[in-house]
Amino acid sequence: MTETHPAQDGQRRAVRTPWRAGLLRGGIELRHLLRNPKEMSGHLGNVVVALVVAGLVGDDVPGTRTPMAHLVLAGFAAYLIFQVGLLNLPQMLVTEREEGALLRLRATPGGIHAYLVAKSLLVVVTTVATLAVLLALAALLVDGPLPQGPAGWVTLLWVTMLGLLAVVPLGAAIGAVLPNPREALALIMLPAMALLFTSGAVFPLTSLPVPVQQAASVFPLKWMAQGLRSALLPDSARAAEAAGSWELPMVALVLSAWAVLGFLLAVPLLRRAARRESGSRVAAGIRRAEQSGVPAG
Amino acid sequence: MTASSAPVVRARGLTMAYGAVGILHGVDLDVHRGEVLALLGPNGAGKTTTVEILEGFRRRSGGEVSVLGSDPERGDDAWRARIGLVLQSWRDHRRWRVAELLTHFAAYYADPRDPAGLLDLVGLTEQAGRQVERLSGGQRRRLDVALGIVGRPELLFLDEPTTGFDPEARHEFHLLVERLAREEGVTVLLTTHDLVEAERLADRIAMLVGGRIRAHGTPAELARGAAARAEVRWTAADGTPRRERTADPSRLVWELHRDAGGPIAGLEVRRPTLEDTYLHMVHRPDDAAAGTEGNTNSEERAA
């Protein structure tokens, strides 16, 4: 990094550490998010849907004394993490790529580094805050589940963090390759919905055909939901799990595997996306956006 | 031309090809410290490609390039900090407020300009609290300029900076660029289609046609090199309007006066404009391209 250039005149300008700029940036983006009613309603809308569904289902999880509503809430909590990483993040990346924000940061010393710091901060805070709101409101309004003792809280924490690690790099990789924000949403929404319904997030996995169960268990959402159930539901509820247990080692293993895969994909793809960013590309993207009649973003 | 030390931008034999399609066929270019160089050329001539290679955003196929002493392909953050960019297509950070955005970007540099002073410099003090997406086109561009110079760059790239400006905003912008170049010694590489702007701002002009620098020099040198001759118009004794193109209008006028033995009706000497030169360069066949740097060309025909 610090090779010297003989042709350069003595006054080499120090560059500030991008951490500080990144945290500042993350803070400002959070403030903008809080002030944006449209995006806030997007995040809180999911919470409302989860609460309504939880309020409507009345039965117990078959074979247990745990209310079905608890399983649904744990599943929605997992889906919220999943959505932040695989829906919100790629959309944000594609939009900012198209508008030229990424290019401007690329042209700024330490800009891309600060961008990653800011987005990490934004994703973690958004996820934790949404989960907290969901669990708090559920506990208050529909007698929702809360972790049972310190072990439950620890499980909640690590499953949330590992879940984020499993989906965020993957989401970044998707955001790096998707063509534009309009197509991005359509391309991601359908598989995300399919997974929501096949991963045992909103009703017990065991009620689905075995091939569907097997297919869903390849993806992280099933394991995130299972991990959160283990944190939020009483131990007796594991009787309803496909394996008859929470399979926490497997949860950790699958989520870690997705995290590794995500990083392996994201690093080169983000590099490539940033490298390809240039004025003429941004201009071309904006022309396309204008032709399709939708303002970028 | 300026005989300063090493040029800020130096390209030799710069080539760029996408597969079999060649875009640049050996561009040689120097930009000296404190100089404003305008890069002109028709669309598709390779202007954007050249500039993006110099900015470090594109990999070249061949040739040597040095920008501020480094190869732009290996430019690190310290190198980036010495370069400012104003592109035409930015519409980022729409939700940010003007002062907030400028203050934020100042945070990336060790010795930034004061954001408030900078807003004043580009005339956006009144808009400081406004959201970026609510700025007019001209205001947005001035904000882009402010963002481009907040880190006190030594080299500033301006890409079609005044597209969509009204005449007054354009005038203000020109004063700002002149001030940066003359008073602060910022080196500026300007690409534009506005020939009046190029003539007004640029110390030197380089014309990129068909992936090569067809000519470069001051506007006057270019006119000589392009053999765009001055045009002399007058009304002959029989009342018919006459016009003649010549490399030496002074001699022609003197001859006319001598022949007429008195004043000449409707006498007008029209120096070649940059536009004449430009059109001449762009339409000139390829073979005459080599080695034109301000030297007079003898094979020209009056248009």
XYZ file of C-alpha atoms in Angstrom:
600
model
C 0.000 0.000 0.000
C 2.792 2.415 0.839
C 5.116 2.049 -2.112
C 6.710 5.368 -2.890
C 6.435 7.048 -6.218
C 9.617 8.884 -7.100
C 7.814 11.275 -9.427
C 5.517 12.392 -6.662
C 6.385 15.530 -4.808
C 7.087 15.277 -1.091
C 3.748 16.346 0.376
C 2.004 12.986 0.363
C -1.385 13.519 1.822
C -2.479 11.237 4.613
C -5.908 9.723 4.196
C -8.277 9.347 7.084
C -9.197 5.909 8.251
C -12.350 4.755 6.507
C -13.783 3.301 9.724
C -14.737 6.670 11.041
C -16.298 7.782 7.758
C -18.082 4.433 7.496
C -19.634 4.681 10.944
C -20.645 8.292 10.289
C -22.163 7.193 7.033
C -24.028 4.295 8.629
C -25.425 6.673 11.249
C -26.647 9.115 8.618
C -28.226 6.336 6.549
C -30.036 5.068 9.640
C -31.356 8.538 10.307
C -32.592 8.777 6.716
C -34.258 5.394 7.058
C -36.068 6.494 10.212
C -37.289 9.619 8.461
C -38.496 7.767 5.378
C -42.107 6.687 5.913
C -42.140 4.443 2.853
C -39.163 2.352 3.908
C -40.165 2.318 7.537
C -43.596 0.998 6.636
C -41.860 -1.679 4.557
C -39.951 -2.884 7.603
C -42.808 -2.494 10.067
C -45.336 -3.949 7.643
C -43.729 -7.349 8.092
C -44.018 -7.001 11.824
C -47.711 -6.160 11.507
C -48.342 -9.135 9.201
C -46.569 -11.431 11.667
C -48.627 -10.114 14.572
C -51.892 -10.461 12.676
C -51.124 -14.011 11.593
C -50.017 -14.902 15.117
C -53.223 -13.411 16.482
C -55.357 -15.464 14.087
C -53.902 -18.945 14.504
C -55.329 -20.518 17.574
C -54.211 -24.137 17.741
C -51.224 -25.697 19.332
C -48.338 -27.085 17.324
C -49.451 -30.684 16.663
C -48.202 -33.050 19.302
C -47.134 -30.313 21.716
C -48.631 -27.790 24.141
C -46.869 -24.881 22.388
C -49.207 -22.389 20.692
C -48.945 -22.367 16.906
C -48.625 -18.586 17.156
C -45.191 -19.022 18.749
C -43.956 -21.142 15.888
C -45.274 -18.563 13.439
C -43.586 -15.682 15.260
C -40.249 -17.488 15.429
C -40.598 -18.220 11.721
C -41.371 -14.612 10.865
C -38.415 -13.493 12.963
C -36.185 -15.734 10.854
C -37.800 -14.426 7.694
C -37.096 -10.825 8.757
C -33.378 -11.572 8.998
C -33.566 -13.389 5.698
C -35.323 -10.455 4.065
C -32.902 -7.809 5.289
C -29.993 -9.773 3.819
C -31.486 -11.111 0.626
C -34.086 -8.508 -0.324
C -33.386 -5.131 1.220
C -29.628 -5.289 0.890
C -29.438 -6.304 -2.796
C -32.054 -3.706 -3.667
C -30.111 -1.034 -1.858
C -26.895 -2.069 -3.587
C -28.437 -2.140 -7.048
C -30.103 1.235 -6.561
C -26.935 2.847 -5.253
C -24.955 1.318 -8.063
C -27.363 2.706 -10.608
C -27.511 6.188 -9.119
C -23.738 6.444 -8.996
C -23.270 6.447 -5.225
C -20.913 3.494 -5.527
C -18.929 5.289 -8.204
C -18.598 8.406 -6.100
C -17.363 6.324 -3.172
C -14.987 4.539 -5.462
C -13.585 7.892 -6.502
C -13.161 8.845 -2.838
C -10.187 7.604 -0.801
C -11.369 4.802 1.460
C -14.868 5.188 0.068
C -15.669 1.562 -0.738
C -14.338 0.427 2.625
C -16.490 3.040 4.378
C -19.469 1.941 2.307
C -19.110 -1.649 3.519
C -18.764 -0.506 7.120
C -21.854 1.678 6.779
C -23.931 -1.063 5.177
C -22.903 -3.602 7.824
C -23.910 -1.205 10.541
C -27.191 -0.464 8.784
C -28.016 -4.156 8.304
C -27.178 -5.168 11.862
C -29.063 -2.284 13.462
C -32.080 -2.718 11.174
C -32.264 -6.436 11.887
C -31.814 -6.191 15.630
C -34.281 -3.317 15.893
C -36.936 -5.057 13.771
C -36.573 -8.286 15.744
C -36.764 -6.402 19.015
C -39.916 -4.596 17.905
C -41.463 -7.853 16.679
C -40.740 -9.812 19.849
C -41.673 -6.969 22.180
C -44.972 -6.228 20.451
C -45.771 -9.928 20.159
C -45.136 -10.444 23.878
C -47.330 -7.463 24.710
C -50.166 -7.988 22.250
C -50.490 -11.662 21.364
C -48.734 -13.343 24.275
C -45.750 -14.039 22.033
C -42.674 -16.064 22.962
C -39.528 -14.739 24.609
C -36.286 -16.674 25.136
C -36.373 -19.067 28.052
C -33.544 -18.062 30.361
C -29.979 -16.937 29.528
C -29.317 -19.933 27.283
C -32.312 -18.928 25.152
C -31.016 -15.371 24.793
C -27.590 -16.623 23.826
C -29.131 -18.899 21.200
C -31.244 -16.016 19.918
C -28.130 -13.880 19.606
C -25.897 -16.361 17.838
C -28.592 -17.623 15.484
C -29.426 -14.030 14.552
C -25.776 -13.129 13.958
C -24.907 -16.320 12.139
C -28.121 -15.989 10.151
C -27.065 -12.515 9.096
C -23.626 -13.795 8.157
C -25.308 -16.485 6.071
C -27.503 -14.091 4.086
C -25.724 -10.713 4.009
C -22.676 -11.677 1.922
C -24.981 -13.637 -0.350
C -27.260 -10.628 -0.662
C -24.266 -8.437 -1.439
C -23.221 -10.872 -4.170
C -26.729 -10.772 -5.638
C -26.759 -6.979 -5.446
C -23.466 -6.917 -7.311
C -24.751 -8.879 -10.293
C -28.402 -7.894 -10.682
C -28.946 -5.518 -13.579
C -31.198 -2.824 -12.078
C -33.506 -2.169 -9.130
C -36.731 -2.824 -11.043
C -35.764 -6.286 -12.210
C -33.955 -6.984 -8.974
C -37.111 -6.980 -6.895
C -38.973 -9.283 -9.256
C -36.046 -11.699 -9.457
C -35.596 -12.036 -5.717
C -39.167 -11.818 -4.474
C -40.459 -15.055 -5.903
C -37.781 -17.431 -4.573
C -37.889 -15.628 -1.228
C -41.628 -16.206 -0.965
C -41.278 -19.817 -2.011
C -38.721 -20.355 0.724
C -40.877 -18.614 3.296
C -43.609 -21.193 2.738
C -41.431 -24.262 2.347
C -38.950 -23.688 5.163
C -41.275 -24.438 8.028
C -41.255 -20.797 8.963
C -45.005 -20.260 9.045
C -46.296 -23.790 9.549
C -44.623 -26.988 10.696
C -42.216 -28.432 8.195
C -43.461 -31.919 8.935
C -46.778 -31.127 7.255
C -44.998 -30.710 3.906
C -44.041 -33.504 1.478
C -40.597 -34.955 2.155
C -38.989 -33.799 -1.154
C -40.064 -30.230 -0.368
C -38.596 -30.562 3.112
C -35.354 -31.824 1.670
C -35.177 -29.040 -0.889
C -35.875 -26.376 1.724
C -33.230 -27.703 4.084
C -30.548 -26.796 1.565
C -31.333 -23.120 2.101
C -30.533 -21.069 5.193
C -34.067 -19.950 6.056
C -35.160 -23.359 7.360
C -32.167 -23.471 9.700
C -32.564 -19.889 10.825
C -36.198 -20.578 11.708
C -35.276 -23.802 13.478
C -32.537 -22.054 15.460
C -34.888 -19.273 16.495
C -37.548 -21.786 17.513
C -35.009 -23.417 19.776
C -34.334 -20.012 21.342
C -37.947 -18.947 21.674
C -39.999 -22.117 22.186
C -39.941 -24.372 25.237
C -37.796 -27.464 24.983
C -40.858 -29.697 24.817
C -41.766 -28.180 21.439
C -38.905 -30.007 19.759
C -41.157 -33.037 19.566
C -42.709 -31.351 16.530
C -39.380 -30.956 14.721
C -38.658 -33.251 11.819
C -35.649 -34.707 13.629
C -37.279 -34.612 17.037
C -34.542 -32.264 18.194
C -33.359 -28.675 17.487
C -30.253 -29.897 15.669
C -28.340 -26.829 16.773
C -24.948 -28.123 15.565
C -26.520 -28.602 12.147
C -27.993 -25.085 12.303
C -24.533 -23.696 13.006
C -22.969 -25.839 10.304
C -25.410 -24.983 7.508
C -25.471 -21.280 8.325
C -21.667 -21.201 8.493
C -21.462 -22.977 5.169
C -23.738 -20.350 3.597
C -21.671 -17.606 5.196
C -18.482 -19.036 3.698
C -20.110 -19.530 0.322
C -21.529 -16.005 0.471
C -18.153 -14.476 1.235
C -16.472 -16.493 -1.490
C -19.020 -15.176 -3.972
C -19.383 -11.658 -2.634
C -15.752 -10.602 -2.470
C -14.911 -11.133 -6.156
C -18.358 -10.059 -7.367
C -18.333 -6.828 -5.355
C -14.786 -6.132 -6.513
C -15.834 -6.686 -10.071
C -18.918 -4.496 -9.663
C -16.874 -1.694 -8.118
C -14.183 -2.001 -10.759
C -16.696 -1.863 -13.563
C -18.307 1.226 -12.119
C -17.472 4.217 -14.286
C -19.127 7.354 -15.481
C -20.235 5.934 -18.797
C -21.771 2.873 -17.165
C -23.743 4.945 -14.701
C -24.890 7.169 -17.564
C -26.004 4.143 -19.557
C -27.888 2.764 -16.556
C -29.705 6.034 -16.040
C -30.629 6.217 -19.720
C -32.127 2.737 -19.470
C -34.041 3.740 -16.355
C -35.444 6.782 -18.149
C -36.446 4.742 -21.162
C -38.344 2.282 -19.018
C -40.234 5.259 -17.628
C -39.404 4.619 -14.001
C -37.200 7.057 -12.124
C -34.149 5.297 -10.724
C -34.766 4.424 -7.099
C 4.161 25.379 -24.083
C 4.838 25.004 -20.385
C 8.251 23.522 -19.801
C 7.520 22.519 -16.200
C 8.808 19.345 -14.535
C 6.989 16.060 -15.044
C 3.495 16.434 -16.477
C 0.599 15.659 -14.169
C -0.944 13.427 -16.813
C 1.199 11.620 -19.313
C 0.031 9.022 -21.808
C 2.171 7.415 -24.472
C 0.864 5.016 -27.064
C -2.299 4.411 -25.063
C -4.420 1.752 -26.747
C -7.764 0.261 -25.867
C -9.600 -2.521 -27.621
C -12.671 -4.507 -26.716
C -12.098 -7.830 -28.394
C -11.354 -7.029 -31.994
C -12.805 -3.541 -31.814
C -10.151 -0.904 -31.315
C -11.253 2.263 -29.520
C -7.934 3.982 -28.895
C -5.057 3.563 -31.322
C -2.107 5.087 -29.526
C -3.055 8.238 -27.664
C -0.230 10.552 -26.620
C -1.237 13.205 -24.148
C 0.438 15.515 -21.647
C -1.288 17.730 -19.128
C 1.007 20.023 -17.181
C 0.650 21.274 -13.657
C -1.806 24.125 -13.289
C -3.014 23.803 -16.833
C -6.589 23.507 -18.091
C -6.700 21.047 -20.956
C -9.878 20.509 -22.923
C -10.307 17.167 -24.614
C -12.607 17.536 -27.600
C -13.896 15.077 -30.099
C -17.018 13.655 -31.658
C -19.049 11.015 -29.852
C -17.441 7.626 -30.182
C -13.961 9.066 -30.670
C -12.782 7.557 -27.394
C -12.939 10.597 -25.092
C -14.802 8.820 -22.326
C -12.592 5.756 -22.582
C -9.454 7.891 -22.394
C -10.675 9.816 -19.395
C -11.848 6.695 -17.577
C -8.448 5.095 -18.079
C -6.790 8.197 -16.638
C -9.239 8.179 -13.702
C -8.269 4.594 -12.952
C -11.727 3.216 -13.755
C -10.785 1.229 -16.810
C -7.898 -1.036 -17.713
C -6.040 -0.096 -20.845
C -4.998 -2.602 -23.451
C -1.558 -1.116 -23.944
C 0.691 1.883 -23.657
C 2.128 3.859 -20.792
C 0.056 6.052 -18.526
C 1.119 8.083 -15.546
C -1.245 10.273 -13.541
C 0.246 12.232 -10.630
C 3.264 9.977 -10.848
C 1.377 6.689 -10.575
C -0.122 4.190 -12.929
C -3.876 4.775 -12.485
C -4.495 1.017 -12.534
C -2.529 0.796 -9.314
C -3.719 4.031 -7.739
C -4.153 3.649 -3.989
C -6.201 5.774 -1.612
C -3.436 8.335 -1.197
C -3.462 8.751 -4.970
C -7.265 8.959 -5.069
C -7.148 11.703 -2.449
C -5.269 13.929 -4.909
C -7.858 13.575 -7.661
C -11.286 15.171 -7.971
C -14.058 14.028 -10.265
C -17.126 15.744 -11.625
C -19.129 13.422 -13.849
C -22.250 14.327 -15.723
C -24.475 11.461 -14.698
C -24.365 11.418 -10.941
C -27.731 11.417 -9.215
C -26.674 9.702 -6.028
C -27.382 10.483 -2.390
C -30.751 12.017 -3.201
C -32.055 11.816 0.315
C -29.069 13.532 1.849
C -29.150 17.197 2.608
C -26.685 19.384 0.756
C -24.519 20.436 3.702
C -24.760 16.985 5.276
C -23.423 15.343 2.119
C -20.586 17.794 1.667
C -19.589 17.557 5.329
C -19.661 13.783 5.098
C -17.380 13.671 2.074
C -15.002 16.082 3.765
C -14.546 13.367 6.417
C -12.647 11.141 3.979
C -9.788 13.617 3.572
C -7.081 14.678 5.939
C -7.134 18.326 4.922
C -10.517 19.079 3.362
C -11.955 22.432 2.411
C -14.369 23.956 4.857
C -17.828 22.739 3.736
C -19.548 26.021 4.577
C -16.999 28.048 2.653
C -17.267 25.644 -0.236
C -21.063 25.971 -0.355
C -20.556 29.688 -0.511
C -18.017 29.291 -3.310
C -20.472 27.318 -5.465
C -23.428 29.480 -4.454
C -25.426 26.873 -2.552
C -25.459 28.444 0.895
C -29.198 29.021 0.691
C -29.779 25.389 -0.267
C -27.578 23.953 2.516
C -30.500 22.308 4.303
C -32.303 21.128 1.187
C -32.496 17.514 0.085
C -30.275 16.771 -2.886
C -33.191 15.465 -4.953
C -34.911 18.841 -4.653
C -32.078 20.767 -6.290
C -32.376 22.076 -9.837
C -30.108 20.588 -12.485
C -27.633 23.454 -12.268
C -27.584 23.414 -8.486
C -27.018 19.669 -8.502
C -24.043 20.082 -10.814
C -22.589 22.813 -8.639
C -22.912 20.473 -5.676
C -21.060 17.854 -7.724
C -18.301 20.385 -8.310
C -18.153 21.140 -4.589
C -17.929 17.393 -3.848
C -15.237 17.086 -6.503
C -12.996 19.685 -4.895
C -13.747 19.181 -1.198
C -10.534 17.157 -0.774
C -8.376 19.863 -2.392
C -7.455 17.785 -5.433
C -4.371 18.571 -7.472
C -6.030 17.181 -10.571
C -9.683 17.699 -11.409
C -11.608 15.814 -14.089
C -14.629 17.678 -15.423
C -16.922 15.711 -17.715
C -19.346 17.913 -19.660
C -19.643 20.084 -16.586
C -22.096 22.704 -17.842
C -24.619 20.612 -19.753
C -28.037 22.002 -18.887
C -26.746 25.231 -17.322
C -28.366 28.542 -18.108
C -25.949 31.217 -19.396
C -25.534 32.840 -16.015
C -24.842 29.577 -14.209
C -22.382 28.692 -16.946
C -20.620 32.013 -16.506
C -20.398 31.487 -12.746
C -19.054 28.013 -13.296
C -16.380 29.282 -15.660
C -15.248 31.845 -13.106
C -15.002 29.080 -10.520
C -12.889 26.834 -12.750
C -10.642 29.742 -13.703
C -10.198 30.581 -10.060
C -9.275 26.996 -9.184
C -6.767 26.824 -11.990
C -5.214 30.290 -11.758
C -5.250 30.877 -8.013
C -4.911 27.402 -6.613
C -2.905 25.774 -9.362
C -5.361 22.908 -9.833
C -4.741 20.966 -13.023
C -7.982 20.472 -14.930
C -8.858 17.960 -17.606
C -12.120 19.037 -19.188
C -14.177 17.114 -21.709
C -16.889 19.075 -23.404
C -18.888 19.487 -26.569
C -19.178 23.186 -25.919
C -16.461 24.723 -28.078
C -16.991 28.204 -26.678
C -16.452 26.793 -23.216
C -13.308 24.991 -24.324
C -11.915 28.132 -25.904
C -12.778 30.176 -22.861
C -11.351 27.855 -20.202
C -8.632 25.829 -21.820
C -4.978 26.736 -21.989
C -4.617 23.959 -24.480
C -6.971 21.813 -26.449
C -6.491 18.243 -27.555
C -8.685 16.816 -30.281
C -9.390 13.133 -30.164
C -10.681 11.788 -33.440
C -10.949 8.118 -34.318
C -8.992 6.978 -31.280
C -6.014 9.265 -31.836
C -5.070 12.754 -30.759
C -5.475 14.511 -34.063
C -4.033 17.787 -32.858
C -3.243 19.647 -29.717
C -2.141 23.116 -28.820
C -3.599 26.512 -28.052
C -6.666 27.454 -30.088
C -4.486 29.661 -32.315
C -1.974 26.907 -32.865
C -4.754 24.524 -33.685
C -6.170 26.897 -36.231
C -2.776 27.118 -37.909
C -2.273 23.386 -37.747
C -5.667 22.709 -39.171
C -5.074 25.263 -41.886
C -8.395 26.795 -41.118
C -7.771 30.116 -42.775
C -9.090 33.503 -41.923
C -11.859 34.751 -44.132
C -11.818 38.246 -45.568
C -15.090 39.691 -46.866
C -15.616 42.953 -48.675
C -17.797 44.598 -51.297
C -16.128 44.953 -54.651
C -16.251 48.205 -56.670
C -19.091 46.796 -58.796
C -21.146 46.197 -55.663
C -20.827 42.411 -55.547
C -19.948 40.840 -52.173
C -16.635 39.048 -52.206
C -14.984 36.644 -49.810
C -11.603 35.033 -49.797
C -9.822 32.696 -47.427
C -6.197 33.305 -46.655
C -3.480 32.374 -44.225
C -2.341 35.993 -44.151
C -5.367 38.279 -43.917
C -3.237 41.310 -43.108
C -1.457 41.075 -46.467
C -4.691 40.553 -48.351
C -6.288 43.599 -46.741
C -3.229 45.681 -47.444
C -3.310 44.572 -51.087
C -6.996 45.391 -51.329
C -6.395 48.882 -49.947
C -3.474 49.414 -52.296
C -5.507 48.322 -55.311
C -8.531 50.364 -54.313
C -6.492 53.400 -53.329
C -8.884 54.130 -50.471
C -11.386 52.695 -48.005
C -13.060 49.410 -48.815
C -16.762 48.956 -48.335
C -17.984 46.179 -46.061
C -14.498 45.040 -45.077
C -14.547 42.241 -42.518
C -11.825 39.876 -41.333
C -13.074 36.741 -39.719
C -10.541 34.706 -37.781
C -11.112 30.966 -37.833
C -13.121 29.937 -34.814
C -12.455 26.838 -32.816
C -15.532 25.432 -34.473
C -13.982 25.854 -37.931
C -10.866 24.138 -36.698
C -12.849 21.403 -35.025
C -14.991 20.616 -38.038
C -11.937 20.680 -40.245
C -10.108 18.245 -37.953
C -13.019 15.917 -37.585
C -13.654 15.647 -41.287
C -10.079 15.572 -42.438
C -9.036 12.223 -43.890
C -6.973 10.005 -41.651
C -3.671 10.085 -43.518
C -2.974 13.731 -42.798
C -3.192 13.100 -39.098
C 0.388 12.406 -38.167
C 2.452 14.919 -36.291
C 0.279 17.989 -36.175
C 1.258 20.070 -33.267
C 0.699 23.671 -34.045
C 2.882 23.592 -37.155
C 1.489 25.044 -40.315
C 0.243 22.679 -42.901
C 1.033 23.386 -46.516
C -1.307 21.056 -48.341
C -4.513 22.817 -47.420
C -7.268 23.954 -49.751
C -9.541 26.822 -48.972
C -13.019 25.626 -48.264
